Short mmCIF file of C-alpha atoms in Angstrom, two decimals:
data_model
loop_
_atom_site.label_atom_id
_atom_site.label_comp_id
_atom_site.label_asym_id
_atom_site.label_seq_id
_atom_site.Cartn_x
_atom_site.Cartn_y
_atom_site.Cartn_z
CA MET A 6 -104.80 5.00 59.39
CA ILE A 7 -108.81 3.78 59.14
CA ASN A 8 -108.24 0.78 56.70
CA THR A 9 -110.81 -1.57 58.25
CA GLU A 10 -114.38 0.53 58.02
CA LEU A 11 -113.24 1.94 54.37
CA ARG A 12 -115.72 0.59 51.71
CA ILE A 13 -114.80 1.14 47.72
CA GLY A 14 -115.88 4.62 46.34
CA ASN A 15 -115.66 5.89 49.72
CA TYR A 16 -113.84 8.98 49.25
CA VAL A 17 -110.72 9.48 51.70
CA GLU A 18 -106.83 11.80 51.91
CA ILE A 19 -104.65 10.30 50.12
CA ASN A 20 -101.48 11.65 50.95
CA ASN A 21 -102.89 14.62 51.30
CA GLN A 22 -105.17 14.67 48.09
CA VAL A 23 -109.01 13.53 48.28
CA THR A 24 -109.83 10.51 46.41
CA LYS A 25 -111.83 7.86 45.74
CA MET A 26 -110.47 4.03 47.44
CA GLU A 27 -109.84 2.22 44.55
CA VAL A 28 -109.23 -1.80 44.86
CA GLY A 29 -105.50 -2.47 46.85
CA TRP A 30 -105.58 0.63 48.55
CA PHE A 31 -106.55 -0.30 52.03
CA SER A 32 -103.66 -1.39 52.61
CA SER A 33 -102.20 2.28 52.05
CA THR A 34 -100.79 3.42 56.07
CA SER A 35 -101.45 7.51 54.32
CA ILE A 36 -105.23 6.89 54.36
CA ARG A 37 -107.02 9.58 56.78
CA ARG A 38 -109.72 10.46 57.17
CA ILE A 39 -112.42 14.12 55.37
CA GLU A 40 -113.91 15.81 58.02
CA ILE A 41 -118.19 16.24 57.13
CA THR A 42 -118.21 19.84 55.67
CA GLU A 43 -120.87 22.00 54.12
CA LYS A 44 -119.24 22.04 51.08
CA TRP A 45 -119.46 17.97 50.88
CA LEU A 46 -122.67 17.33 52.21
CA LEU A 47 -123.52 20.08 49.06
CA ASP A 48 -121.95 17.94 47.10
CA PHE A 49 -123.86 14.56 47.64
CA GLY A 50 -127.12 16.54 47.13
CA PHE A 51 -128.15 17.66 50.71
CA GLU A 52 -129.48 20.86 51.03
CA LYS A 53 -129.20 23.30 53.51
CA ILE A 54 -132.08 23.83 56.68
CA ASP A 55 -130.36 26.30 58.53
CA ASN A 56 -126.37 26.99 59.69
CA HIS A 57 -125.36 23.33 60.69
CA ARG A 58 -128.64 21.38 59.56
CA PHE A 59 -128.84 19.50 55.81
CA LYS A 60 -131.23 17.33 54.64
CA ILE A 61 -131.62 14.83 52.25
CA LYS A 62 -134.56 12.87 50.82
CA PRO A 63 -133.28 9.48 48.18
CA SER A 64 -136.57 9.08 46.87
CA ASP A 65 -139.84 10.01 45.66
CA PHE A 66 -141.32 6.42 46.16
CA PHE A 67 -140.78 7.18 50.30
CA ASP A 68 -142.29 9.60 52.44
CA TYR A 69 -138.67 9.74 55.18
CA TYR A 70 -135.38 11.99 54.62
CA TYR A 71 -132.26 12.40 56.02
CA THR A 72 -130.75 15.25 58.56
CA TYR A 73 -127.38 15.65 59.04
CA SER A 74 -126.11 18.66 61.72
CA ILE A 75 -122.31 19.37 61.38
CA THR A 76 -122.49 20.91 65.25
CA ASP A 77 -123.36 17.63 66.94
CA GLN A 78 -122.45 15.30 63.93
CA THR A 79 -126.17 13.53 64.09
CA PHE A 80 -127.28 11.83 61.80
CA ARG A 81 -131.25 11.19 61.97
CA VAL A 82 -134.17 9.61 59.17
CA TYR A 83 -137.88 11.90 59.86
CA LEU A 84 -140.75 10.80 58.47
CA ASP A 85 -142.86 13.59 56.35
CA ASN A 86 -144.48 14.29 59.10
CA GLU A 87 -141.47 15.32 60.46
CA LYS A 88 -141.22 13.26 62.92
CA THR A 89 -137.75 11.74 64.20
CA ILE A 90 -137.81 7.45 63.88
CA ILE A 91 -133.74 7.20 63.60
CA CYS A 92 -131.59 9.65 65.08
CA ILE A 93 -127.40 8.13 65.56
CA SER A 94 -124.57 10.05 65.76
CA CYS A 95 -121.50 8.26 64.90
CA ALA A 96 -120.69 9.63 61.78
CA PHE A 97 -117.26 11.66 61.95
CA SER A 98 -115.82 11.76 58.75
CA VAL A 99 -117.14 11.57 54.88
CA HIS A 100 -115.92 7.86 54.58
CA GLU A 101 -118.14 7.35 58.21
CA LEU A 102 -121.61 9.21 56.59
CA GLN A 103 -121.95 7.96 53.46
CA ASN A 104 -121.10 3.72 54.16
CA LEU A 105 -124.18 4.99 57.57
CA PHE A 106 -126.11 5.88 53.55
CA TYR A 107 -125.46 3.50 52.47
CA SER A 108 -126.15 0.68 55.70
CA ILE A 109 -130.06 2.45 55.47
CA THR A 110 -130.94 2.99 52.18
CA LYS A 111 -128.65 0.39 49.83
CA ARG A 112 -127.28 3.35 47.06
CA GLU A 113 -124.26 5.17 47.39
CA LEU A 114 -123.62 8.73 48.50
CA ALA A 115 -121.00 10.59 45.65
CA ILE A 116 -120.57 13.58 44.42
CA ALA A 117 -124.25 14.79 42.69
#
């Protein structure tokens, strides 16, 4: 069961079905994490860079972008000149990636 790290709008598995968290579901014992896959990243608007890395640029107004690696589950922030400015290895499930993205951008990572 997962609970304290969930926010309204997070995608989770409840009773073997993928769903978005809503008010009142935080006490459910049937809530399960969803593994981050290529399909999830593409659905969230990431672009495939190579066999394991995906990139998303949250705004054309800024000169940075984010990558996520399925292989090592690493989320990185890059300047456009490809210099890493932040490397975080803590997004192992879909809702954790959503929360991390929101923490940095104050924008929801939702299915496009």
